PDB file of C-alpha atoms in Angstrom:
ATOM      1  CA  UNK A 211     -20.742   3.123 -13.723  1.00 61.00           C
ATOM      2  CA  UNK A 212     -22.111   6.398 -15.309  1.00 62.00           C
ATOM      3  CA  UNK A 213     -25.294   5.621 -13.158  1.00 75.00           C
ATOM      4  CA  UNK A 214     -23.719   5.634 -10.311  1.00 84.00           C
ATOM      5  CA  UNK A 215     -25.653   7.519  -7.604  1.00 85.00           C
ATOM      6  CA  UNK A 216     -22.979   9.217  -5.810  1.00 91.00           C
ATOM      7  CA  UNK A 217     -20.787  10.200  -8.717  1.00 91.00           C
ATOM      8  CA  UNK A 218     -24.460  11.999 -10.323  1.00 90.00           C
ATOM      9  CA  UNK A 219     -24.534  14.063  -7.151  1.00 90.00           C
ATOM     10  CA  UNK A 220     -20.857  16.006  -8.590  1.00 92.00           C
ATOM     11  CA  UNK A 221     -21.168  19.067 -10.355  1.00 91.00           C
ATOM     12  CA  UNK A 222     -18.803  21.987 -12.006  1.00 91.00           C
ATOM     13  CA  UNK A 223     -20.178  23.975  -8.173  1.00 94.00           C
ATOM     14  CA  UNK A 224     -17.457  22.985  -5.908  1.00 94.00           C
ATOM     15  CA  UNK A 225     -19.889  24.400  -2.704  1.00 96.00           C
ATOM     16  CA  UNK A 226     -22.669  22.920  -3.639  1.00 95.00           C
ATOM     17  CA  UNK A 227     -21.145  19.470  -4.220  1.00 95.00           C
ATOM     18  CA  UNK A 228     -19.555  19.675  -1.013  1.00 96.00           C
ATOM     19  CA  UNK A 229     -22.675  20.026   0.949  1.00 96.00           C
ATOM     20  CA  UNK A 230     -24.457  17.247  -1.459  1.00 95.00           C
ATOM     21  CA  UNK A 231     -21.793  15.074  -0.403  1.00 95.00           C
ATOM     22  CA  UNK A 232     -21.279  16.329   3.482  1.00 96.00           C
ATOM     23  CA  UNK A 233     -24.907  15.098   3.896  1.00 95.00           C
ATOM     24  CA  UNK A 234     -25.126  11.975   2.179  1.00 95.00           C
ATOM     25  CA  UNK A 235     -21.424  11.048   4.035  1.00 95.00           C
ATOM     26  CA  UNK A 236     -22.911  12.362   7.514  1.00 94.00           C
ATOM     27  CA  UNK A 237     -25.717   9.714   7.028  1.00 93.00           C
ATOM     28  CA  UNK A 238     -24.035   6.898   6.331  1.00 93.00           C
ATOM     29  CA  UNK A 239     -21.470   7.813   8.966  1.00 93.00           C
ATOM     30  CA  UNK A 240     -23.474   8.664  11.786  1.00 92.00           C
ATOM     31  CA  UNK A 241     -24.233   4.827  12.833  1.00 91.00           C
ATOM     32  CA  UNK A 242     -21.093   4.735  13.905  1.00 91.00           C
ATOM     33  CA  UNK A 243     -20.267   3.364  17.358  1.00 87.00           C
ATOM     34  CA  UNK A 244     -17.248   5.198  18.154  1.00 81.00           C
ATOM     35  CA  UNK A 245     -18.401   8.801  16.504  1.00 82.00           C
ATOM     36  CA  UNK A 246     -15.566  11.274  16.501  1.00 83.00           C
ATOM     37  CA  UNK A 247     -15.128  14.943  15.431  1.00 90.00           C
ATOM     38  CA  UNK A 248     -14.287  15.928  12.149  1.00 93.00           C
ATOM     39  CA  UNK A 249     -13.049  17.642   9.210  1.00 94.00           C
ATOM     40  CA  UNK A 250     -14.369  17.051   5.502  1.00 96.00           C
ATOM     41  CA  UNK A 251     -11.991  18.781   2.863  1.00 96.00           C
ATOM     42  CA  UNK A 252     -13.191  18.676  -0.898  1.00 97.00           C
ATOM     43  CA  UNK A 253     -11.080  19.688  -3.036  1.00 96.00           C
ATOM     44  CA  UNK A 254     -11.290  20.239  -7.516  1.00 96.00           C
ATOM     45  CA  UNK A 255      -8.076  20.066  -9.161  1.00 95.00           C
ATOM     46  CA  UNK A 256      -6.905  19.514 -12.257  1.00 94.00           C
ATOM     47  CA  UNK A 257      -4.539  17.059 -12.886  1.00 90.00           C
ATOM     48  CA  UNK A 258      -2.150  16.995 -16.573  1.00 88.00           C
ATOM     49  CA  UNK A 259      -5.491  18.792 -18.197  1.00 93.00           C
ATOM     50  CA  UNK A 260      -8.289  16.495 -16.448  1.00 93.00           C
ATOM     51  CA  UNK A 261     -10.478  17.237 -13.547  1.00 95.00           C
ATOM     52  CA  UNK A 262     -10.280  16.044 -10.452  1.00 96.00           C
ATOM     53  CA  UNK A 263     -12.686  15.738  -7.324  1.00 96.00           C
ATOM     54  CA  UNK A 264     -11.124  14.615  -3.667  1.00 96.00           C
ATOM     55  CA  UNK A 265     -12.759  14.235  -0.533  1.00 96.00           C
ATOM     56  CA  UNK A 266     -11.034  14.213   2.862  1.00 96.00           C
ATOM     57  CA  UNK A 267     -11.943  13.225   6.285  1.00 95.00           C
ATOM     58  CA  UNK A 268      -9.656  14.391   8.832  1.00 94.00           C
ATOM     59  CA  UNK A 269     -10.613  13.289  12.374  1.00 91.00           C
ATOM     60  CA  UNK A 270      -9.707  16.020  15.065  1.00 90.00           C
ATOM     61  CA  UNK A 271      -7.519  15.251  18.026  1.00 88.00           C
ATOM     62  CA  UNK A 272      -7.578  15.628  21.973  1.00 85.00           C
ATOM     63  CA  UNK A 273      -4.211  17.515  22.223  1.00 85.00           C
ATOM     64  CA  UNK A 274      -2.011  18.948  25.198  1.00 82.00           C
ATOM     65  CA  UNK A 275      -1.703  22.344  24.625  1.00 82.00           C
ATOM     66  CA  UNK A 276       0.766  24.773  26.161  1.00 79.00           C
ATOM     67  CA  UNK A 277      -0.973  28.721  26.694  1.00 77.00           C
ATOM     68  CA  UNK A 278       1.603  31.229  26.748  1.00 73.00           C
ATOM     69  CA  UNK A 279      -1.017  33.746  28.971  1.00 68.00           C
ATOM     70  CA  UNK A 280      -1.837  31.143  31.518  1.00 66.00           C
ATOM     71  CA  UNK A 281       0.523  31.137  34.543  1.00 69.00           C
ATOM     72  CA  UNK A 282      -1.200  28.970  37.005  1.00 74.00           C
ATOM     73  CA  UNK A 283      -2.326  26.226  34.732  1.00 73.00           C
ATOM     74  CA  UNK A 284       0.265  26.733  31.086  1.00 78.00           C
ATOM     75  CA  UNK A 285      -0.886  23.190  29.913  1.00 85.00           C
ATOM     76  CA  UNK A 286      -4.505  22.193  29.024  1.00 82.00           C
ATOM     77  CA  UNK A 287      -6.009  19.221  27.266  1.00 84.00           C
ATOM     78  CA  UNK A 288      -7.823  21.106  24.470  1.00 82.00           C
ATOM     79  CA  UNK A 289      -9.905  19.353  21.883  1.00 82.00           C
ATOM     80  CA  UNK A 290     -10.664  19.475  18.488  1.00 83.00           C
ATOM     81  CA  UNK A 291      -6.986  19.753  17.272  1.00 85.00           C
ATOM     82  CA  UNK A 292      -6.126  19.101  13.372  1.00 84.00           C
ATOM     83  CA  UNK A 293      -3.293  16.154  13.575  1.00 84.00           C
ATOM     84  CA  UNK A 294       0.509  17.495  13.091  1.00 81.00           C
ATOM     85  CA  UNK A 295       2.231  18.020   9.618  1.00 82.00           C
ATOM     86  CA  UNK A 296       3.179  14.672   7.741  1.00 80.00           C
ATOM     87  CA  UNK A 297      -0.063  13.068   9.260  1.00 85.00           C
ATOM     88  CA  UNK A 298      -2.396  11.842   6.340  1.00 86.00           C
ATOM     89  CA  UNK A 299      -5.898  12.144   6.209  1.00 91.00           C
ATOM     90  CA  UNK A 300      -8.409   9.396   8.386  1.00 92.00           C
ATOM     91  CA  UNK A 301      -9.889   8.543   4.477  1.00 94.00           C
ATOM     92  CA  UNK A 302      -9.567   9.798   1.064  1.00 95.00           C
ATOM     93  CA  UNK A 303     -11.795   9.674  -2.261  1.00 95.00           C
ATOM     94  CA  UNK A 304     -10.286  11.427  -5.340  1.00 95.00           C
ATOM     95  CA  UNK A 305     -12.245  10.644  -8.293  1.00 94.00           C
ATOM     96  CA  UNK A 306     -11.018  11.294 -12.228  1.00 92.00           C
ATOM     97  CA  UNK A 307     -13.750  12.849 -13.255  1.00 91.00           C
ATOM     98  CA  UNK A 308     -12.933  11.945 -17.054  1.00 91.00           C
ATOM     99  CA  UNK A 309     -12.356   8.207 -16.835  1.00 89.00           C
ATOM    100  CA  UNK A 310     -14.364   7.433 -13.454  1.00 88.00           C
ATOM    101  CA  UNK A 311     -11.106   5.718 -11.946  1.00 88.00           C
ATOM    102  CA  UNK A 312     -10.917   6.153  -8.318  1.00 90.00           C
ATOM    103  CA  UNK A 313      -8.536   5.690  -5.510  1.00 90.00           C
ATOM    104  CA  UNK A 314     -10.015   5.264  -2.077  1.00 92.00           C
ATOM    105  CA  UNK A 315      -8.757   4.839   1.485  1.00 92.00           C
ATOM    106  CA  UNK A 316     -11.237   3.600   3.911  1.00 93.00           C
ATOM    107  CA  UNK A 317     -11.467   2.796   7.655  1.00 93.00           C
ATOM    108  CA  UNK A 318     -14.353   0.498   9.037  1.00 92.00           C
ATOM    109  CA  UNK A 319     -16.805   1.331  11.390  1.00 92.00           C
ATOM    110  CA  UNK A 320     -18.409  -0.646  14.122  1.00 92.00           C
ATOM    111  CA  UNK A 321     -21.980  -1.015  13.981  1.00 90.00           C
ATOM    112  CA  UNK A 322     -24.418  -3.214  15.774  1.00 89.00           C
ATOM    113  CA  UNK A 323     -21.131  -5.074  16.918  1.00 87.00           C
ATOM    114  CA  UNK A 324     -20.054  -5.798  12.768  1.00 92.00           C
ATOM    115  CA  UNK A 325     -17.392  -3.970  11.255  1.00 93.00           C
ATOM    116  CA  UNK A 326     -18.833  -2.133   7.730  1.00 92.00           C
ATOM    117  CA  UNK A 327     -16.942  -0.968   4.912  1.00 93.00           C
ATOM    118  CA  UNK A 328     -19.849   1.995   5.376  1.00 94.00           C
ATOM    119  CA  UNK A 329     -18.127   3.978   2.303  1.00 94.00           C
ATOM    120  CA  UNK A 330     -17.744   2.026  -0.842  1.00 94.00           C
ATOM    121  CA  UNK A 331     -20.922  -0.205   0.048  1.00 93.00           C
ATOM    122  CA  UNK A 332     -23.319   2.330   1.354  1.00 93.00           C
ATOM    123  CA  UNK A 333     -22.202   6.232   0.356  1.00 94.00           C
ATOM    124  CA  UNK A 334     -20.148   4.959  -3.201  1.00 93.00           C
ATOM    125  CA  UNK A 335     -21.733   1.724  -3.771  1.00 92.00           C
ATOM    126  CA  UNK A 336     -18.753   0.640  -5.561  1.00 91.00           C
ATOM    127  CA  UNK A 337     -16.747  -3.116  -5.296  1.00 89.00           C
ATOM    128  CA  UNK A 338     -13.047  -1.807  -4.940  1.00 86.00           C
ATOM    129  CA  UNK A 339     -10.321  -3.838  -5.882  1.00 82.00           C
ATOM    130  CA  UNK A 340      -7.836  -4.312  -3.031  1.00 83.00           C
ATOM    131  CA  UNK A 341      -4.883  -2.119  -2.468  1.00 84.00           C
ATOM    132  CA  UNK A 342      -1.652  -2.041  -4.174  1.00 84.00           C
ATOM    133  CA  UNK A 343      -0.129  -3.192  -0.429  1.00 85.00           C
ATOM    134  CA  UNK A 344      -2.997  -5.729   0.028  1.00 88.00           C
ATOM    135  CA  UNK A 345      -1.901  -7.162  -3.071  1.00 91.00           C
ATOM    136  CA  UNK A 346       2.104  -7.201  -2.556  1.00 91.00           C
ATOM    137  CA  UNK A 347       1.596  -9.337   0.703  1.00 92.00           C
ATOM    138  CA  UNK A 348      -1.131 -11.567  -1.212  1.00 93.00           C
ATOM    139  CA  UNK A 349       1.714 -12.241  -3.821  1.00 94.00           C
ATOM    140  CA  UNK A 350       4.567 -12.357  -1.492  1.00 94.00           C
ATOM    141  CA  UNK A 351       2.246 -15.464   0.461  1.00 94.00           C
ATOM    142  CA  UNK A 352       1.157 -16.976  -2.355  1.00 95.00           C
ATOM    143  CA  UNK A 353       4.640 -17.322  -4.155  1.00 95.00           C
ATOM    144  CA  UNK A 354       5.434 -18.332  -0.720  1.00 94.00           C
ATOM    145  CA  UNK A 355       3.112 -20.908  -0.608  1.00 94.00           C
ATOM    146  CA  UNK A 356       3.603 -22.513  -3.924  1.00 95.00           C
ATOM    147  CA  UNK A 357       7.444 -22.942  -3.114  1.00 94.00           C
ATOM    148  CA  UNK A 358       7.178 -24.805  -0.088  1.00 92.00           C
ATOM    149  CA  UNK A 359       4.550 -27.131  -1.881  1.00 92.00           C
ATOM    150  CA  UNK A 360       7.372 -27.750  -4.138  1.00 88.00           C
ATOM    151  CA  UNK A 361      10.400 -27.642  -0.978  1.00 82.00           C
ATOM    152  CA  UNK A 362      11.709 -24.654  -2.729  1.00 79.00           C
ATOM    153  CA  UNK A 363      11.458 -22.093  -0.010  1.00 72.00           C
ATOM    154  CA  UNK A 364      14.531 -20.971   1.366  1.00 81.00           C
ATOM    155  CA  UNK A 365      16.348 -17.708   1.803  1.00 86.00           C
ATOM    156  CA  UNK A 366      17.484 -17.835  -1.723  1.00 86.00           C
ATOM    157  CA  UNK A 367      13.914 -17.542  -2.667  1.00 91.00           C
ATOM    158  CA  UNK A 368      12.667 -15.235  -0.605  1.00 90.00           C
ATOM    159  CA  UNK A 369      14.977 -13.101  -1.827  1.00 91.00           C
ATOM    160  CA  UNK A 370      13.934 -14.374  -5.461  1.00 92.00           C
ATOM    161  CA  UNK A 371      10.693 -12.801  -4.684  1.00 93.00           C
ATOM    162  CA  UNK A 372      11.883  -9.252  -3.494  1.00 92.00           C
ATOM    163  CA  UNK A 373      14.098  -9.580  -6.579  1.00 92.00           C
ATOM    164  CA  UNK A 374      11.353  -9.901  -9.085  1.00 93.00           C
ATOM    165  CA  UNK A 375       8.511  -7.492  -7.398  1.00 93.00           C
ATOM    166  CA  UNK A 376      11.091  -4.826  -7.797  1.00 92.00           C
ATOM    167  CA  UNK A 377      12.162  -5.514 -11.090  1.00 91.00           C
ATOM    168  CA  UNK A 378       8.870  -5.592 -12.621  1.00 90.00           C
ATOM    169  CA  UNK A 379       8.282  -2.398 -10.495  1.00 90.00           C
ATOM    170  CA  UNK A 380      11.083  -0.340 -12.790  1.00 89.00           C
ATOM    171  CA  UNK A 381      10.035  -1.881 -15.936  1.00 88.00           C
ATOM    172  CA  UNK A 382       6.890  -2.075 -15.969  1.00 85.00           C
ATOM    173  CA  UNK A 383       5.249   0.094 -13.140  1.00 85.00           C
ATOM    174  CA  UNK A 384       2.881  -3.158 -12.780  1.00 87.00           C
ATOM    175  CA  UNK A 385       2.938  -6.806 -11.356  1.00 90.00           C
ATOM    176  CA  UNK A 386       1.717  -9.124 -13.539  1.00 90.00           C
ATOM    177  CA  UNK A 387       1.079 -13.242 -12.170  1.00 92.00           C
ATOM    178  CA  UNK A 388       2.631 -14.451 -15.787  1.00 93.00           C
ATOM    179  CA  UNK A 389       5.802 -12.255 -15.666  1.00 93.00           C
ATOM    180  CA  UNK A 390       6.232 -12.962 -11.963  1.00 94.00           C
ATOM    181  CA  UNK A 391       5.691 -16.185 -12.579  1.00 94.00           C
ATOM    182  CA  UNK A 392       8.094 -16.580 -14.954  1.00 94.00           C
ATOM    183  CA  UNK A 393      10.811 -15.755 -12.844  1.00 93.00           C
ATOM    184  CA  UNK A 394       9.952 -17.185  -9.920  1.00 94.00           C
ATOM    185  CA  UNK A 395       9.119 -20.983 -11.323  1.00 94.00           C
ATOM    186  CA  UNK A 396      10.668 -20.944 -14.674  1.00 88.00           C
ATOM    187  CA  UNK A 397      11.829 -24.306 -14.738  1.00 87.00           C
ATOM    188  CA  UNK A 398       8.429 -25.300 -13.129  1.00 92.00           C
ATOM    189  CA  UNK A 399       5.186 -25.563 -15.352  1.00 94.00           C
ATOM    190  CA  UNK A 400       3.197 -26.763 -12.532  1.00 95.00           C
ATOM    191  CA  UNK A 401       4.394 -24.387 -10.406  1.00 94.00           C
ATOM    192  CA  UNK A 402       3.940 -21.325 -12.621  1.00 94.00           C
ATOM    193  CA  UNK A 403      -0.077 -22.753 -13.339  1.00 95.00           C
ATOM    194  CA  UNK A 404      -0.553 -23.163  -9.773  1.00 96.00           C
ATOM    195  CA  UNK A 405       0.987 -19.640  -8.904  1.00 95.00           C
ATOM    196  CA  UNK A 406      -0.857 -17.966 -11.530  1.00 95.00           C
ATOM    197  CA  UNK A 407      -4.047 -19.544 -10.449  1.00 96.00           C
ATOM    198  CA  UNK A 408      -3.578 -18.392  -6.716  1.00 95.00           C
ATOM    199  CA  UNK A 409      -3.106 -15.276  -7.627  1.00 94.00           C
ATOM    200  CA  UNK A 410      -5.888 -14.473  -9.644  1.00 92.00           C
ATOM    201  CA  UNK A 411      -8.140 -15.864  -7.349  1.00 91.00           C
ATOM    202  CA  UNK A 412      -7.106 -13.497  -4.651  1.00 89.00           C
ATOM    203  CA  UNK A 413      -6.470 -10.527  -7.154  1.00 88.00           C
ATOM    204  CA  UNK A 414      -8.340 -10.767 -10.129  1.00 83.00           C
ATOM    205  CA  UNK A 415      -6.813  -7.855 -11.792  1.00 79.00           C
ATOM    206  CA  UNK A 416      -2.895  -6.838 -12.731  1.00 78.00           C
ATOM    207  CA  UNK A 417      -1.440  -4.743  -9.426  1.00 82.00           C
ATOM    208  CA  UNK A 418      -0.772  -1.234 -11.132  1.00 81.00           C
ATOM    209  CA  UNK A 419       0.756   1.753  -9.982  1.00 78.00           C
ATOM    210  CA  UNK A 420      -0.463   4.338 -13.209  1.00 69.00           C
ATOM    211  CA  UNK A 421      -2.124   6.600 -11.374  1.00 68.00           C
ATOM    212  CA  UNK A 422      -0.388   6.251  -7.859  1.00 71.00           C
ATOM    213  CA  UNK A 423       3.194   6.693  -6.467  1.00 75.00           C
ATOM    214  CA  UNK A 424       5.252   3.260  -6.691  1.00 80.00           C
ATOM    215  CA  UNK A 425       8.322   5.260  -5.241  1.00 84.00           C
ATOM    216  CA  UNK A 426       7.400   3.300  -1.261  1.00 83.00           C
ATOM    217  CA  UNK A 427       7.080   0.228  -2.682  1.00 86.00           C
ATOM    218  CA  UNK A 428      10.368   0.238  -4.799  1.00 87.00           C
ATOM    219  CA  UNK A 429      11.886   1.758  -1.998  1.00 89.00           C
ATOM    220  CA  UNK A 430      10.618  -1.266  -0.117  1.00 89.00           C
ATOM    221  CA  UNK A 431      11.997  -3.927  -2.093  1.00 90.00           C
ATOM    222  CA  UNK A 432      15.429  -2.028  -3.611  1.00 91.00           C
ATOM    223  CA  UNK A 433      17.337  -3.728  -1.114  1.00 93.00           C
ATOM    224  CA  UNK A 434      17.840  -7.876   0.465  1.00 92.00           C
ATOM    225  CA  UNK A 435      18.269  -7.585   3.798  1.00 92.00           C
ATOM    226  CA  UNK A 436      19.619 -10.859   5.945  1.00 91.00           C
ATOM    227  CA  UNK A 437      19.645 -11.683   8.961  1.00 92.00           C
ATOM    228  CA  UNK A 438      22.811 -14.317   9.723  1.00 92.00           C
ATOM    229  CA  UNK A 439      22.568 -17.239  12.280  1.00 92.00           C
ATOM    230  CA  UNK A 440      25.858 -15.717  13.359  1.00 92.00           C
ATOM    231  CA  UNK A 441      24.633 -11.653  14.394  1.00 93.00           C
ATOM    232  CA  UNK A 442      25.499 -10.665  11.230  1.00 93.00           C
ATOM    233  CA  UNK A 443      23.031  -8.436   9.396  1.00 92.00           C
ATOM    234  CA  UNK A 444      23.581  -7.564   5.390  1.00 91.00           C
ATOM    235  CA  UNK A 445      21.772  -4.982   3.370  1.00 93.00           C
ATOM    236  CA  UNK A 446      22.550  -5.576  -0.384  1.00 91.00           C
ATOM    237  CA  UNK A 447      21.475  -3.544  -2.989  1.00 91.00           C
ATOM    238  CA  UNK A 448      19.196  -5.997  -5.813  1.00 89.00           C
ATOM    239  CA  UNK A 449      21.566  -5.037  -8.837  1.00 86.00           C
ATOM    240  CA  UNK A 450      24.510  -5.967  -6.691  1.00 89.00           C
ATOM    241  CA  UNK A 451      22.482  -8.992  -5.049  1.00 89.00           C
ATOM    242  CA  UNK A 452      22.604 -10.504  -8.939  1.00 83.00           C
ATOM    243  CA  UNK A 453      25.898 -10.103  -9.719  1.00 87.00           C
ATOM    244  CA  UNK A 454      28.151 -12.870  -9.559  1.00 86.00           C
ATOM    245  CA  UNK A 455      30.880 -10.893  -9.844  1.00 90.00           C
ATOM    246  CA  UNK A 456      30.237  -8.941  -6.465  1.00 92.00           C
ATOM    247  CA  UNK A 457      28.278 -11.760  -4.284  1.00 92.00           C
ATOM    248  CA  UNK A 458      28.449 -15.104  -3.591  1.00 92.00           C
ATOM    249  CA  UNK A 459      26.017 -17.512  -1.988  1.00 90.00           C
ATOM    250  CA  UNK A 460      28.375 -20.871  -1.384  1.00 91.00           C
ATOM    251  CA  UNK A 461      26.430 -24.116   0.615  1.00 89.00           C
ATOM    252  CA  UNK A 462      28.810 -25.866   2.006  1.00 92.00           C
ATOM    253  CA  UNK A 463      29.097 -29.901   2.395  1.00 93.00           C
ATOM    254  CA  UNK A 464      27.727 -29.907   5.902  1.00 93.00           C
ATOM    255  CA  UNK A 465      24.618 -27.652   4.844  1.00 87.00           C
ATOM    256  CA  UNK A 466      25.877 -24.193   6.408  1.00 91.00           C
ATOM    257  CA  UNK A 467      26.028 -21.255   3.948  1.00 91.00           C
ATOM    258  CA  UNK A 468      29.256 -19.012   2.777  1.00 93.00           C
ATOM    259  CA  UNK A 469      28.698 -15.479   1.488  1.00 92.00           C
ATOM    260  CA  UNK A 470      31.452 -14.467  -0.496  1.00 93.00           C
ATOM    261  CA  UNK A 471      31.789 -10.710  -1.232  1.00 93.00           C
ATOM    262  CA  UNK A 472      33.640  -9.698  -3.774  1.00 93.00           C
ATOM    263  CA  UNK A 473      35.742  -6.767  -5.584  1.00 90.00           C
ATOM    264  CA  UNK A 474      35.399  -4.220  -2.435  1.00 90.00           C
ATOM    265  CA  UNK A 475      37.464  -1.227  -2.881  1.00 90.00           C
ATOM    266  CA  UNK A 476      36.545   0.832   0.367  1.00 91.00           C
ATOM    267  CA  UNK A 477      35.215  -0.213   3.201  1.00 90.00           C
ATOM    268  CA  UNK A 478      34.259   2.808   5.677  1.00 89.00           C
ATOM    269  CA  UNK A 479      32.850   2.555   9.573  1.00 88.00           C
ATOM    270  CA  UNK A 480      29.260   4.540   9.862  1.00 80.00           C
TER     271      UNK A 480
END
């Protein structure tokens, strides 16, 4: 919305925007219950020729720290302590400046005994759509769902599932209800409709990964990993998962399972 308040409060002055924005976060922020210490970062950047604007919140940490000059008591509890490397910030707001696309992480905070989304409703006043993680689980449960309405969930589909998130994934960089349901319900018109027609409910819009790193989530679902009745654990790789040729998933007459793996050149102890 080009009339959006907080968005009309960025300029080209990095400073001055960052104390615009310091103040107006500070006052939706201080009604929380459990107030911490912390950082705000704000950063410009440009990013393949278009600007940029991010805003951090880092909350400091109580740490045990050891002084070097102190003999009779080395180890204090100091406070206001910037979290360790490979810790990511408390929330996060980058902005494209060009297009108005955002990408937000936000915590709640506890007021009056309620739990408030106090940063898109009150300091962005913006409806965000949910996470790209949100959404995965939303799709994994509803495809879930919709199977055992039709006593189609098994192991076989659950793996159907993991199958088809990461294939769209590498094509497409996007999960689409149709496509997915496509693959998971082909033979199935009423279970494709009724798929499609969860989904949408709970995500309106097409999860996409255009402007964020899919790289975790492929990673996620690049492998099937089974647990046997027997101890036995598996990790297969999806392109070998689909092939025939390598392995087999046999039911037997009395209703236990065979998995015949095939072709194996090497096998090596780790």
């Amino acid at each position: 919305d080009p009339e959006n308040v907080f968005l009309a409060q960025l300029s080209d002055d990095l400073l001055e925007t960052s104390v615009t924005v310091a103040k107006l976060w500070q006052e939706e922020f201080s009604v929380s219950e459990n107030q911490k210490t912390n950082d705000l970062i704000f950063v410009q950047f440009d990013k393949e020729g278009v600007e940029h604007f991010a805003f951090l919140r880092i909350a400091l940490r109580e740490t045990l720290t050891h002084l070097g000059g102190e003999l009779d008591n080395p180890i204090k509890l100091t406070q206001n302590n910037l979290p360790g490397f490979g810790t990511g910030a408390d929330e996060a707001l980058v902005i494209n400046l060009k297009s108005r696309k955002y990408h937000l992480i936000e915590k709640r905070i506890k007021y009056n005994g309620a739990f408030l989304n106090y940063m898109s409703d009150n300091l962005l006043q913006v409806n965000p759509t949910i996470s790209a993680k949100k959404s995965i689980k939303a799709l994994e449960k509803t495809a879930q769902k919709v199977a055992e309405s039709f006593n189609k969930d098994d192991f076989q589909f659950q793996s159907k599932v993991k199958s088809s998130i990461f294939k769209n994934l590498e094509e497409n960089d996007e999960l689409s209800p149709e496509k997915l349901a496509d693959d998971l319900f082909d033979n199935n018109l009423t279970a494709r409709l009724s798929f499609i027609d969860q989904v949408k409910e709970a995500i309106p819009e097409p999860v996409k990964f255009d402007e964020i790193d899919s790289s975790r989530q492929k990673k996620k679902f690049e492998n099937q990993k089974l647990s046997l009745s027997n101890g036995i654990e598996l990790i297969v790789p999806n392109n070998i998962y689909q092939d025939a040729e390598s392995v087999e998933f046999i039911q037997n007459d009395n209703g236990t399972y065979s998995i015949l793996i095939k072709n194996i050149e090497d096998i090596q102890n780790k």
